[in-house]
mmCIF file of C-alpha atoms and ligand atoms in Angstrom:
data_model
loop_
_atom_site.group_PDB
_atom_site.id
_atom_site.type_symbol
_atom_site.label_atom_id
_atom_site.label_comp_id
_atom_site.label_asym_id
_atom_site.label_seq_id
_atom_site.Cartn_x
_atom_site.Cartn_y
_atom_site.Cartn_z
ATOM 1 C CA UNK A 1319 64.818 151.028 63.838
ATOM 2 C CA UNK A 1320 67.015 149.818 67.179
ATOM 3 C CA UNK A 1321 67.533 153.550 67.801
ATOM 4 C CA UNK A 1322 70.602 153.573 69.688
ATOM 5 C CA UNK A 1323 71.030 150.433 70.384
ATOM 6 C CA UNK A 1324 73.957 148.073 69.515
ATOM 7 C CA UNK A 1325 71.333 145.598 68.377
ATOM 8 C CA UNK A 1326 67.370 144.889 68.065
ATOM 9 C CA UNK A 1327 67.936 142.230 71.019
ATOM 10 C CA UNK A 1328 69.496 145.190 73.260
ATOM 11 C CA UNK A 1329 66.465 147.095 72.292
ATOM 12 C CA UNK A 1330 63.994 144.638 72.923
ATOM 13 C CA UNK A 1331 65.724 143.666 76.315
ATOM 14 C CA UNK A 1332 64.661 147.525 77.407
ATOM 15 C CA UNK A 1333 61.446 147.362 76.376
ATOM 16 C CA UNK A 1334 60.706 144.445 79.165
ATOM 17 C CA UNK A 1335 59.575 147.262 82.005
ATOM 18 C CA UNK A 1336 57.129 148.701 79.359
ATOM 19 C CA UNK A 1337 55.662 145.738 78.024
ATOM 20 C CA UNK A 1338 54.926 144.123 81.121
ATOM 21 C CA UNK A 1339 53.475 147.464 82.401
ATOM 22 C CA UNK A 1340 51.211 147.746 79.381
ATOM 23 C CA UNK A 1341 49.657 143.975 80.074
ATOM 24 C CA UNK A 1342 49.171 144.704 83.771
ATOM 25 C CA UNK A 1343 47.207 147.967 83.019
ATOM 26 C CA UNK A 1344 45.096 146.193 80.316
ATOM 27 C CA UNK A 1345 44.257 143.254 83.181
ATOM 28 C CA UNK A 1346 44.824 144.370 86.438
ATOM 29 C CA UNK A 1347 42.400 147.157 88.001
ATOM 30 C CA UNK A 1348 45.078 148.645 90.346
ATOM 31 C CA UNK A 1349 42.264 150.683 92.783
ATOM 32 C CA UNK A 1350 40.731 147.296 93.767
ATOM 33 C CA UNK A 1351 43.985 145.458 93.227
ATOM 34 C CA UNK A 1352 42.290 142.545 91.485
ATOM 35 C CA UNK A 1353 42.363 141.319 87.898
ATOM 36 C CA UNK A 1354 39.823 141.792 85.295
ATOM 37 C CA UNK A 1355 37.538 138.989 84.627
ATOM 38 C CA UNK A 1356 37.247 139.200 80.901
ATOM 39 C CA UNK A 1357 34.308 137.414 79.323
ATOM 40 C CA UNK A 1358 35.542 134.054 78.317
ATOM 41 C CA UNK A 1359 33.370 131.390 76.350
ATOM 42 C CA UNK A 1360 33.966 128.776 79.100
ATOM 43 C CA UNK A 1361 33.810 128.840 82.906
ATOM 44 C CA UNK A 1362 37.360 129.100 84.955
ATOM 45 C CA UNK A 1363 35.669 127.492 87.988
ATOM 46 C CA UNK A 1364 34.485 124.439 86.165
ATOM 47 C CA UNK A 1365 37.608 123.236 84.361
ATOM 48 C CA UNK A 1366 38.835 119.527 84.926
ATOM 49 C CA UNK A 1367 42.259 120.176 83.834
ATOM 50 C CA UNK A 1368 44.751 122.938 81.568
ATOM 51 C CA UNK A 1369 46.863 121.414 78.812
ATOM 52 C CA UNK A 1370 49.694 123.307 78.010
ATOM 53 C CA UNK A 1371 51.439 123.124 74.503
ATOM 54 C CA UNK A 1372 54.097 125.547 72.974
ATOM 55 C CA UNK A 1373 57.258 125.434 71.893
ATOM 56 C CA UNK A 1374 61.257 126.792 72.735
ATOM 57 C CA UNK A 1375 60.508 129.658 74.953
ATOM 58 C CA UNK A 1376 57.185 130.061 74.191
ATOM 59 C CA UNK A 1377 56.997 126.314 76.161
ATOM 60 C CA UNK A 1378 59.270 127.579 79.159
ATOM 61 C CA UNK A 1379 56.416 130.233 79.578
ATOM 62 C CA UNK A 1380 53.790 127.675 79.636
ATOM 63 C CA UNK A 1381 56.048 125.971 82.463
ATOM 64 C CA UNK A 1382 55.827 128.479 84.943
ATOM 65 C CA UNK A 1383 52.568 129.087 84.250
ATOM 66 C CA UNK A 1384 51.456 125.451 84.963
ATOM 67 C CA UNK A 1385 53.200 126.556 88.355
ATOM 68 C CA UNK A 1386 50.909 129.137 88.609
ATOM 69 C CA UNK A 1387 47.921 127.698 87.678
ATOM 70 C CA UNK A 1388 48.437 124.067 89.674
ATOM 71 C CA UNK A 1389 49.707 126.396 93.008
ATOM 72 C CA UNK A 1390 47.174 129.468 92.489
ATOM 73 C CA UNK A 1391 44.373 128.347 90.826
ATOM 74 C CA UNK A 1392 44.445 124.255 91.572
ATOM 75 C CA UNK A 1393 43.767 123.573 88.611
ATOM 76 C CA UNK A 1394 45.578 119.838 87.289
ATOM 77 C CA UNK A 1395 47.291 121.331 84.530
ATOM 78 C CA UNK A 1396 49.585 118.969 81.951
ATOM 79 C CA UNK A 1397 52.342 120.641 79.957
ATOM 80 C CA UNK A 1398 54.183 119.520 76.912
ATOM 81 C CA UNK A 1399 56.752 120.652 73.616
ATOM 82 C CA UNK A 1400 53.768 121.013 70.711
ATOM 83 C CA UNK A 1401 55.935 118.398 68.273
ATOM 84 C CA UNK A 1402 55.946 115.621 70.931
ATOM 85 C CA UNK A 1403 52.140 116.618 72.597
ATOM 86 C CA UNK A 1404 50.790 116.766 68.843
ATOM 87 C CA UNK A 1405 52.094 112.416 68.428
ATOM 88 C CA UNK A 1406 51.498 111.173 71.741
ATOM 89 C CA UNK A 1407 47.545 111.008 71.180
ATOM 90 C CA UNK A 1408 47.066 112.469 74.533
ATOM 91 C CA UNK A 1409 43.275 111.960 76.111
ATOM 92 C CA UNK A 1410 41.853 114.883 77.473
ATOM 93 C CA UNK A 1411 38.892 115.310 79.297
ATOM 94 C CA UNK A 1412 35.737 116.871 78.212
ATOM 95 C CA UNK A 1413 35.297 120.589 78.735
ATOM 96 C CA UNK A 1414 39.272 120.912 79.373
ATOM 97 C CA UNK A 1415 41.368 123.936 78.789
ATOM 98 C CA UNK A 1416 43.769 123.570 76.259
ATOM 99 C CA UNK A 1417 46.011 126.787 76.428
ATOM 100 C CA UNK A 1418 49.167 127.530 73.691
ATOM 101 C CA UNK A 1419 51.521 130.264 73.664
ATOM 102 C CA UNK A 1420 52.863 131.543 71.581
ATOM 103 C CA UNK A 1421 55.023 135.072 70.171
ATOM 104 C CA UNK A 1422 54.125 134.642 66.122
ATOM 105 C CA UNK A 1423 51.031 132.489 66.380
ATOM 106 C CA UNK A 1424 52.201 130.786 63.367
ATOM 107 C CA UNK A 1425 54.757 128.175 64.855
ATOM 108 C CA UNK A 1426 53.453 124.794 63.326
ATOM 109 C CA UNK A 1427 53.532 122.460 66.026
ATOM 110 C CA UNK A 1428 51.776 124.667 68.258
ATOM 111 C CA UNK A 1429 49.227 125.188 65.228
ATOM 112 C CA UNK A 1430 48.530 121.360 64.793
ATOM 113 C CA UNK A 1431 48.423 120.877 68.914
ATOM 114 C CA UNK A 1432 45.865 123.616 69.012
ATOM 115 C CA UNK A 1433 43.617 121.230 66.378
ATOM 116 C CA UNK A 1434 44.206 118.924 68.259
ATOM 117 C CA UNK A 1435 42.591 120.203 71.136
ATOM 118 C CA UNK A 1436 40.048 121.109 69.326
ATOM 119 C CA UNK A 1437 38.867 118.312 68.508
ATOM 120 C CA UNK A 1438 38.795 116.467 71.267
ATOM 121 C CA UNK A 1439 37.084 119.278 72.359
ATOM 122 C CA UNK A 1440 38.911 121.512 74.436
ATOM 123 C CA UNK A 1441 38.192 125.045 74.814
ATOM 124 C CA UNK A 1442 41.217 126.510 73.172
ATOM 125 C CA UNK A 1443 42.516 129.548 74.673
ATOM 126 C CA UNK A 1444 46.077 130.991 72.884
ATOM 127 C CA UNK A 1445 48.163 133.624 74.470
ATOM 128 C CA UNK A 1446 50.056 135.349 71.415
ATOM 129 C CA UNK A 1447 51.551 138.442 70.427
ATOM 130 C CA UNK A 1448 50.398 138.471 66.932
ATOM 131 C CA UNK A 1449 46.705 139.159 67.046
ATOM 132 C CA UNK A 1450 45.797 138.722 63.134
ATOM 133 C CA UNK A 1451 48.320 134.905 63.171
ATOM 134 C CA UNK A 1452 46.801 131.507 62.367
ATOM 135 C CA UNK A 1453 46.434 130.732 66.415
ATOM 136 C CA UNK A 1454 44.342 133.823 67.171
ATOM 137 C CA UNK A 1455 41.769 133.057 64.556
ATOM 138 C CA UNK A 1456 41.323 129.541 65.315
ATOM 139 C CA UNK A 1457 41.336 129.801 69.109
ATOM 140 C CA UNK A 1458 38.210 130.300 71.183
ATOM 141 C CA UNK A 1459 39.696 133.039 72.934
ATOM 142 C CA UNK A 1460 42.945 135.006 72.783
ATOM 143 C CA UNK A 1461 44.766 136.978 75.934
ATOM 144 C CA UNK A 1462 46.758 139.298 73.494
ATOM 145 C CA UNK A 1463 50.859 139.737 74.970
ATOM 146 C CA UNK A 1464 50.631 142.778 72.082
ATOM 147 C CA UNK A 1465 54.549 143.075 73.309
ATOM 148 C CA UNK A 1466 55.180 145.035 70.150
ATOM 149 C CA UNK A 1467 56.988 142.961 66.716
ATOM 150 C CA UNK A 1468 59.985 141.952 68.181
ATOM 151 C CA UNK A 1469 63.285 141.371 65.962
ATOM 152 C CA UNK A 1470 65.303 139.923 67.244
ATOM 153 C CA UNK A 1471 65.358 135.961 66.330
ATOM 154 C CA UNK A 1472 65.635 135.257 70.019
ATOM 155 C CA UNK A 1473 63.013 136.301 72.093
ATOM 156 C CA UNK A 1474 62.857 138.723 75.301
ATOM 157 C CA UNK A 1475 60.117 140.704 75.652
ATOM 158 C CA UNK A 1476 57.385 138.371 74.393
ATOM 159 C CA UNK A 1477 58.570 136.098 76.731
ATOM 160 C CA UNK A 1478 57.849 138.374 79.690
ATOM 161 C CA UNK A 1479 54.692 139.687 78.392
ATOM 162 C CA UNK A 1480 53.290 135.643 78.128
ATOM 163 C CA UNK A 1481 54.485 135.179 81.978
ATOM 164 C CA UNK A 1482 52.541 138.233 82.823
ATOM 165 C CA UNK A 1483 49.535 137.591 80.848
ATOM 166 C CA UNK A 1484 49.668 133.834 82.570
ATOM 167 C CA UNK A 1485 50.266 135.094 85.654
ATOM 168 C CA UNK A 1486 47.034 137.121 85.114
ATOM 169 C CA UNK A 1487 45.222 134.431 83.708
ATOM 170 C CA UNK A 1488 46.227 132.543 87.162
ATOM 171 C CA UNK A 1489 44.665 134.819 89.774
ATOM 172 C CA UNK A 1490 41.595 135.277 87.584
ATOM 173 C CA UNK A 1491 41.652 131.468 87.528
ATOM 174 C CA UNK A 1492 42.444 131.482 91.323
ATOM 175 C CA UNK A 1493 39.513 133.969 92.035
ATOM 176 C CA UNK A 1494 37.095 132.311 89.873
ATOM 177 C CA UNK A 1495 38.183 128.795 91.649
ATOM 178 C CA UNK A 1496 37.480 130.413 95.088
ATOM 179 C CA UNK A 1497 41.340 129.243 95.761
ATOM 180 C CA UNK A 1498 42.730 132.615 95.938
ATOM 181 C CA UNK A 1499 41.071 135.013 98.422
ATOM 182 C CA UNK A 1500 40.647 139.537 97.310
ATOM 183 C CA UNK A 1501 43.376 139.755 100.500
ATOM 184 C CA UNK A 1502 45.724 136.797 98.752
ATOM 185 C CA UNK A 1503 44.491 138.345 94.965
ATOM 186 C CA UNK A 1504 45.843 142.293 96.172
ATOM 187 C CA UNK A 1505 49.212 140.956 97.625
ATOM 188 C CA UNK A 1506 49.941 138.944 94.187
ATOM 189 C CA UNK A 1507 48.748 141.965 92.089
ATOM 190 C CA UNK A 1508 50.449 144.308 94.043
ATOM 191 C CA UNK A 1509 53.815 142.205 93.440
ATOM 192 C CA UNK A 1510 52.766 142.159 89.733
ATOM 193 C CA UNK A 1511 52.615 146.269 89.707
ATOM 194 C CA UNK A 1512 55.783 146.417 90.975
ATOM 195 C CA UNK A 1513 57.426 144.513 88.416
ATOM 196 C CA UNK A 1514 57.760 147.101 85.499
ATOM 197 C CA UNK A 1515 59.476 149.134 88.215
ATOM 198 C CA UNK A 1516 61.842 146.526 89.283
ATOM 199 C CA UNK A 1517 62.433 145.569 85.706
ATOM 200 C CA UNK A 1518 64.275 148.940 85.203
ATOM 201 C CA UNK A 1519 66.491 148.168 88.190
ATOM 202 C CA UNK A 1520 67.540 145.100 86.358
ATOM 203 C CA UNK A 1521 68.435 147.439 83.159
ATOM 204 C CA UNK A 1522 69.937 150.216 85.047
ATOM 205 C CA UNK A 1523 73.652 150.408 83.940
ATOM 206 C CA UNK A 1524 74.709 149.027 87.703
ATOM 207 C CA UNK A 1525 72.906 146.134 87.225
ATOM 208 C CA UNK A 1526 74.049 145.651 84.052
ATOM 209 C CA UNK A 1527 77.605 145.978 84.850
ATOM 210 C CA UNK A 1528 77.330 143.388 87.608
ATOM 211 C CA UNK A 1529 75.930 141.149 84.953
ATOM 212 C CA UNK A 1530 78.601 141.961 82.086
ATOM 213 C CA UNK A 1531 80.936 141.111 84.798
ATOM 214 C CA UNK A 1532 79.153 137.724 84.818
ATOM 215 C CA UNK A 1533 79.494 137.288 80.798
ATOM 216 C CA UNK A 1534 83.195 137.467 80.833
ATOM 217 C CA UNK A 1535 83.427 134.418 83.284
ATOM 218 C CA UNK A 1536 80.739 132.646 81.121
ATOM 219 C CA UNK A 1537 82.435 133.560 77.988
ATOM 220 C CA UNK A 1538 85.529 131.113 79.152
ATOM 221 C CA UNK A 1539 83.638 128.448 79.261
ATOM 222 C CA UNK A 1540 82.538 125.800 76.633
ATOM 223 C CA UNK A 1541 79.746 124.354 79.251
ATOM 224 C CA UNK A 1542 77.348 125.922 81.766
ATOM 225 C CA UNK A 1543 74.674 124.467 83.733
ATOM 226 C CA UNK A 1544 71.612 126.749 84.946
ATOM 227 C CA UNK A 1545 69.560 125.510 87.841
ATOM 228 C CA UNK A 1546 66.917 126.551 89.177
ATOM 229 C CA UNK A 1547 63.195 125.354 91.322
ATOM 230 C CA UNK A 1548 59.826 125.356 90.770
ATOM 231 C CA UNK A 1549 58.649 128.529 89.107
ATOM 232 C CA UNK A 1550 62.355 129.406 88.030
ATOM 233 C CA UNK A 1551 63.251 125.968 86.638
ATOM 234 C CA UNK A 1552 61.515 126.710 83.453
ATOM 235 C CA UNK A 1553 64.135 130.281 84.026
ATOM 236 C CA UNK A 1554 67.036 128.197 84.424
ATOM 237 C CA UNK A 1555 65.769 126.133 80.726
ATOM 238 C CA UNK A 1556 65.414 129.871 79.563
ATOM 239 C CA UNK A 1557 68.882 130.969 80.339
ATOM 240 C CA UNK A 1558 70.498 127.942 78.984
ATOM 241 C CA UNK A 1559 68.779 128.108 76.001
ATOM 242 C CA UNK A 1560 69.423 132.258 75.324
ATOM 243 C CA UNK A 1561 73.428 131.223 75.642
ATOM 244 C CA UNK A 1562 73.085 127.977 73.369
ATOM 245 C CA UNK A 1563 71.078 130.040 70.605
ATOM 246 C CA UNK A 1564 72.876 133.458 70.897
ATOM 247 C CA UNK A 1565 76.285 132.659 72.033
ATOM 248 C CA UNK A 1566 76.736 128.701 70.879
ATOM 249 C CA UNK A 1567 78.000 128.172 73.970
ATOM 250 C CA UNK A 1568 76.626 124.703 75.004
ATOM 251 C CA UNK A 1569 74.370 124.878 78.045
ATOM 252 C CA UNK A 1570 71.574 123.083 80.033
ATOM 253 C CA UNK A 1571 69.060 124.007 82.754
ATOM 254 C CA UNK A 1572 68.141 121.622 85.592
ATOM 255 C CA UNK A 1573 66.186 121.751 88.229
ATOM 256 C CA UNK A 1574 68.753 121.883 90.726
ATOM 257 C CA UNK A 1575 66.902 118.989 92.911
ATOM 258 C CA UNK A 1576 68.229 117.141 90.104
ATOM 259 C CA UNK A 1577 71.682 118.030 89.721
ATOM 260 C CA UNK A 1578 72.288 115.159 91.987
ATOM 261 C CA UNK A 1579 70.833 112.161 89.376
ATOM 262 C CA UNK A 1580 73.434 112.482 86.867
ATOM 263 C CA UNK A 1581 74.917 116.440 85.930
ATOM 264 C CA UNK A 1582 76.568 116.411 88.862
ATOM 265 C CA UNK A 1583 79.325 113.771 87.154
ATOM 266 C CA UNK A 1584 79.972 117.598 84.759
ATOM 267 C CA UNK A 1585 80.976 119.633 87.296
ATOM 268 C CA UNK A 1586 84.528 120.804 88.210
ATOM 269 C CA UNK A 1587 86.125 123.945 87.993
ATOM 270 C CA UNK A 1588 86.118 124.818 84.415
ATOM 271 C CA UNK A 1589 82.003 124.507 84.763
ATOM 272 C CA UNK A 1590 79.751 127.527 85.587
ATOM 273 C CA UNK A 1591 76.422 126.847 87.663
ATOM 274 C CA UNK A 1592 74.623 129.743 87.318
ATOM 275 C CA UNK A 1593 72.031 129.784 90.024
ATOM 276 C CA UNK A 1594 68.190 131.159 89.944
ATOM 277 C CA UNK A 1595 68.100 131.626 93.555
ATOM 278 C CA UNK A 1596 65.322 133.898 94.561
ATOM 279 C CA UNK A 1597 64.365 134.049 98.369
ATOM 280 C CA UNK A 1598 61.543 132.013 99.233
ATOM 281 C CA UNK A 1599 60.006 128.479 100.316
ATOM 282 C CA UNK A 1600 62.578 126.690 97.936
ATOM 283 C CA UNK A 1601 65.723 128.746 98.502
ATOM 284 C CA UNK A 1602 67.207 126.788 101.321
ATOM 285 C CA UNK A 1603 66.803 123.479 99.062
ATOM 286 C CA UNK A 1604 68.383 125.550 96.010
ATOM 287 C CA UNK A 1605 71.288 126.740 98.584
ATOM 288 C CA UNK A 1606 72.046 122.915 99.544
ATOM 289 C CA UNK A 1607 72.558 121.862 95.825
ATOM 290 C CA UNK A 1608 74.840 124.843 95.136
ATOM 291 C CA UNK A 1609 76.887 124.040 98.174
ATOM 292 C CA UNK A 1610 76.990 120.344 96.303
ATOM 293 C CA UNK A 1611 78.706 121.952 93.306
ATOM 294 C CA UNK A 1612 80.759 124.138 95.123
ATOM 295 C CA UNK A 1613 82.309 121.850 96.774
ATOM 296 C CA UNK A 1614 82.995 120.031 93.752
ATOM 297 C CA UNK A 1615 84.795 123.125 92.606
ATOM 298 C CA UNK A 1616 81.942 124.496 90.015
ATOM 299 C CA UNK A 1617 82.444 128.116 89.781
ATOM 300 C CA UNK A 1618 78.385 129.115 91.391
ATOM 301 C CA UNK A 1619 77.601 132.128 90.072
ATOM 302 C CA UNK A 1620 74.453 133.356 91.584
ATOM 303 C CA UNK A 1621 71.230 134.923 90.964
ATOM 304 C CA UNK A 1622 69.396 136.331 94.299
ATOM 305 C CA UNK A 1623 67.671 139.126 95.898
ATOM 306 C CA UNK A 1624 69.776 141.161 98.691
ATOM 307 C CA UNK A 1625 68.816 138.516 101.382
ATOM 308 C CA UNK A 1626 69.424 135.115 99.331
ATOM 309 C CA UNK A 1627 72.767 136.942 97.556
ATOM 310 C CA UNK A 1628 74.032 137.265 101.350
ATOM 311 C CA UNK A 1629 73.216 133.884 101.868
ATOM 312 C CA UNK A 1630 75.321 132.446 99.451
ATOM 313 C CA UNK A 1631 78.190 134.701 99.564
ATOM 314 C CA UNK A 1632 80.493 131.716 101.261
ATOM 315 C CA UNK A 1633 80.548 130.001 97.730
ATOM 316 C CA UNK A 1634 79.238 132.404 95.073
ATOM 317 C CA UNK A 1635 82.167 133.107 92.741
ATOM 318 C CA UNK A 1636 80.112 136.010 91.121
ATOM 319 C CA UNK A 1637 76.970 137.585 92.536
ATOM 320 C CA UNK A 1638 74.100 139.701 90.844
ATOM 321 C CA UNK A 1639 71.304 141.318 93.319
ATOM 322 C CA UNK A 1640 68.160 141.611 91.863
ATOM 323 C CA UNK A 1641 65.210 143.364 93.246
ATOM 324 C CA UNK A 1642 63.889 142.245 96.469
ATOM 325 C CA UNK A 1643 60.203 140.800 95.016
ATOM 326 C CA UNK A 1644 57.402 138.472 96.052
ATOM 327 C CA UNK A 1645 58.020 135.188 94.820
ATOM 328 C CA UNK A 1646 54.925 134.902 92.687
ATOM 329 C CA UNK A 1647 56.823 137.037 90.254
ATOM 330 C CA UNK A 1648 60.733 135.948 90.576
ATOM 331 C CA UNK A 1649 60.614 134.366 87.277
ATOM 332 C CA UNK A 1650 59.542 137.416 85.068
ATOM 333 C CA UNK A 1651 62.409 139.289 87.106
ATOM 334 C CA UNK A 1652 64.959 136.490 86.952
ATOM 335 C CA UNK A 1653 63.869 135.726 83.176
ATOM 336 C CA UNK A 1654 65.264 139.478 82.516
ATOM 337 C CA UNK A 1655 68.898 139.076 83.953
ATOM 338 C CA UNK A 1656 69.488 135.625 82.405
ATOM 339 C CA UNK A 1657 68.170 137.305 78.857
ATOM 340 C CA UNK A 1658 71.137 140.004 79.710
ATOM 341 C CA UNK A 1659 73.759 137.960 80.480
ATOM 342 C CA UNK A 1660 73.232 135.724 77.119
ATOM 343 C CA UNK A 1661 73.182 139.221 75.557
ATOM 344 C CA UNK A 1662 76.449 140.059 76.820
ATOM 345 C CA UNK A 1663 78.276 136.273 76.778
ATOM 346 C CA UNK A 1664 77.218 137.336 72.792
ATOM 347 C CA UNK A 1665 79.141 140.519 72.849
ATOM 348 C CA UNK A 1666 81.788 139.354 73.974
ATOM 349 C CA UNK A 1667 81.757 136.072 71.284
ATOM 350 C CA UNK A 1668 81.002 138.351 68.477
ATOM 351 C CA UNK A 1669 78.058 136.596 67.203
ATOM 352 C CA UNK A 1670 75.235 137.869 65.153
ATOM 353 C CA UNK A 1671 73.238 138.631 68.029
ATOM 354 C CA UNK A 1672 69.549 139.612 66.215
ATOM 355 C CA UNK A 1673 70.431 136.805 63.322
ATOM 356 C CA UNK A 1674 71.705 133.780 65.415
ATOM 357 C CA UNK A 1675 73.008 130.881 62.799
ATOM 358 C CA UNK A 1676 70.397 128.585 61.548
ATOM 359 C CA UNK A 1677 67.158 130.367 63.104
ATOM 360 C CA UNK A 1678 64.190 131.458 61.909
ATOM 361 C CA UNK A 1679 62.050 133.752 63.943
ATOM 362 C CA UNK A 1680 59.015 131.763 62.675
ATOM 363 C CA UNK A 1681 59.344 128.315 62.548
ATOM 364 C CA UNK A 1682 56.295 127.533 60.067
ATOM 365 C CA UNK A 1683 56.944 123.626 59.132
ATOM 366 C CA UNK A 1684 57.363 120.859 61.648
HETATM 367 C C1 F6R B 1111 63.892 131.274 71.715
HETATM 368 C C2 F6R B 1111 62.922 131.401 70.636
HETATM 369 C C3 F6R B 1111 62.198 130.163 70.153
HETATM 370 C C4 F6R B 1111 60.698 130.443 70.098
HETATM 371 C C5 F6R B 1111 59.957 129.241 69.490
HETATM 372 C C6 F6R B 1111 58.456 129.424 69.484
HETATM 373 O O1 F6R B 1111 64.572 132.448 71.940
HETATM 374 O O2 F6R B 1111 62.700 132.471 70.150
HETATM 375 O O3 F6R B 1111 62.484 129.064 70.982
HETATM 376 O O4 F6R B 1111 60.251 130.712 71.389
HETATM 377 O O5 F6R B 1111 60.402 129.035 68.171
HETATM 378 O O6 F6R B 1111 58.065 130.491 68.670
HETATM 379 P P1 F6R B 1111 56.635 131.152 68.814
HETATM 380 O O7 F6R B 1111 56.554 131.754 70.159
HETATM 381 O O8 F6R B 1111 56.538 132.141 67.704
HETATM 382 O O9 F6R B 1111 55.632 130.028 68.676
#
């Protein structure tokens, strides 16, 4: 049952902290601070090149972790939706990686992109949280999210548990690519272990307020952009597409670098920008676009750590502070507050939160 909460979404949103603890302690060893290499039929260090494939969420997980893998690991890695990968006859090399994720293992795009890996003979590696599904037991090799069944149509804590099981799968990739050093390997994990931590600070009831106070801006409006860089682009499509699916509020993540090519023409003062601004090597690029919108009149609403927040406080209409974290992980942090804040823009539109009109939890035909 959801216990005492409102709704199996509410539920699921606090069970982020323990779900991403239990993958860390089933693949990081936190007395070396390294991850556990797990026996996998093909060699990390060898592979010409990942090929991502998922789809909704599920995709916006493989995103970051292309991030991940192309920054951590350099390894060439190609993502794609499963129903447009599955038709464009891609080529792929010999001996590649073909990687899906996704929460039921059933979804049948992702099914028929995972043949088709196969047989142009990838070794097929699926990250899902249903270990007995379809993709399991016709992948090579499965990193389990075992997040639990989640309920809820729209999906939270999978979500988190496949960007912590691919950020995993990066630093093992990293360390078996001699890219990522043990002193590089304990800083990342270290960030990692700190997440379930920092994941209740995002759920306390302070946070929360802050982002309720959020929702009631966003609940105005009948448009709302989300941008966001590099690892928390794919956040910013996340966000967007929690309010579109729970809320029907329409909404669309960019990556803020291009906000300039075209959404820009959207913005004036009835538009929210909601910003996934955490500190680090992209921030000031982020900050520059924002200031773009501001002074257009968008209403920023931002999405920082106590340093970036600070930052931006010259033309951030509404704020939320989140955790002060290592970059590596921003996204699994981020991913959590822009969940929330769908989950309250729903509240306060009365929707069917856990039943969302016209989705399925399992989307089994093409
Ligand atoms: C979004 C959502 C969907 C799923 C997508 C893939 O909240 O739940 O976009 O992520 O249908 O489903 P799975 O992960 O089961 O393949």
């Amino acid at each position: 049952g959801r216990g005492n909460y409102r709704h199996f979404m509410e539920k699921e949103l606090h069970e982020h902290p323990v779900v991403i603890g239990d993958v860390l302690s089933r693949m990081i060893d936190p007395s070396s601070r390294s991850v556990a290499l797990w026996d996998l039929p093909f060699d990390l260090a060898t592979l010409p090149r990942a090929t991502i494939s998922a789809c909704g969420s599920a995709f916006y997980a493989g995103l970051v972790g292309r991030v991940w893998l192309e920054t951590i690991a350099r390894l060439p890695t190609d993502a794609d939706v499963a129903s447009e990968f599955r038709y464009r006859a891609p080529p792929l090399p010999s001996e590649g990686l073909g990687l899906l994720v996704s929460q039921s293992g059933e979804t049948a795009d992702t099914l028929a992109a995972l043949r088709y890996m196969q047989d142009e003979g990838q070794h097929v590696l699926s990250v899902v949280n249903v270990p007995e599904s379809s993709m399991a037991r016709e992948s090579d090799a499965v990193l389990e999210t075992l997040a639990g069944p989640e309920i809820g149509v729209a999906s939270t804590k999978a979500f988190t548990a496949q960007l912590t099981v691919l950020a995993c799968f990066a630093l093992a990739a990293g360390r078996a690519r001699g890219t990522l050093d043990a002193a590089r390997e304990a800083v990342l994990t270290q960030a990692l272990m700190e997440v379930p931590g920092q994941a209740a600070e995002i759920l306390s009831e302070e946070t929360t307020a802050a982002i309720a106070r959020v929702a009631e801006r966003i609940a105005e409006a009948r448009d709302v952009l989300y941008l966001g860089r590099g690892s928390c682009f794919p956040v910013a499509l996340e966000g967007a597409l929690k309010l579109k699916e729970i809320s029907y509020i329409h909404a669309e993540g960019y990556a803020a670098g291009e906000m300039k090519h075209g959404p820009i023409a959207l913005i004036d003062k009835h538009v929210p920008v909601v910003a996934i601004a955490p500190s680090g090597p992209l921030f000031e690029k982020t900050a520059s676009n924002l200031q773009e919108a501001a002074a257009r009149g968008g209403q920023v609403v931002v999405f920082s750590d106590a340093a970036g927040a600070e930052k931006l406080c010259g033309i951030a209409a509404e704020t939320v502070v989140l955790p002060t974290c290592d970059p590596f992980v921003a996204p699994i942090l981020h991913t959590i507050a822009v969940q929330m804040l769908a989950y309250k823009v729903a509240l306060l539109k009365g929707t069917d939160v856990d039943q969302p009109r016209n989705l399925a939890k399992s989307v089994t035909v093409e």
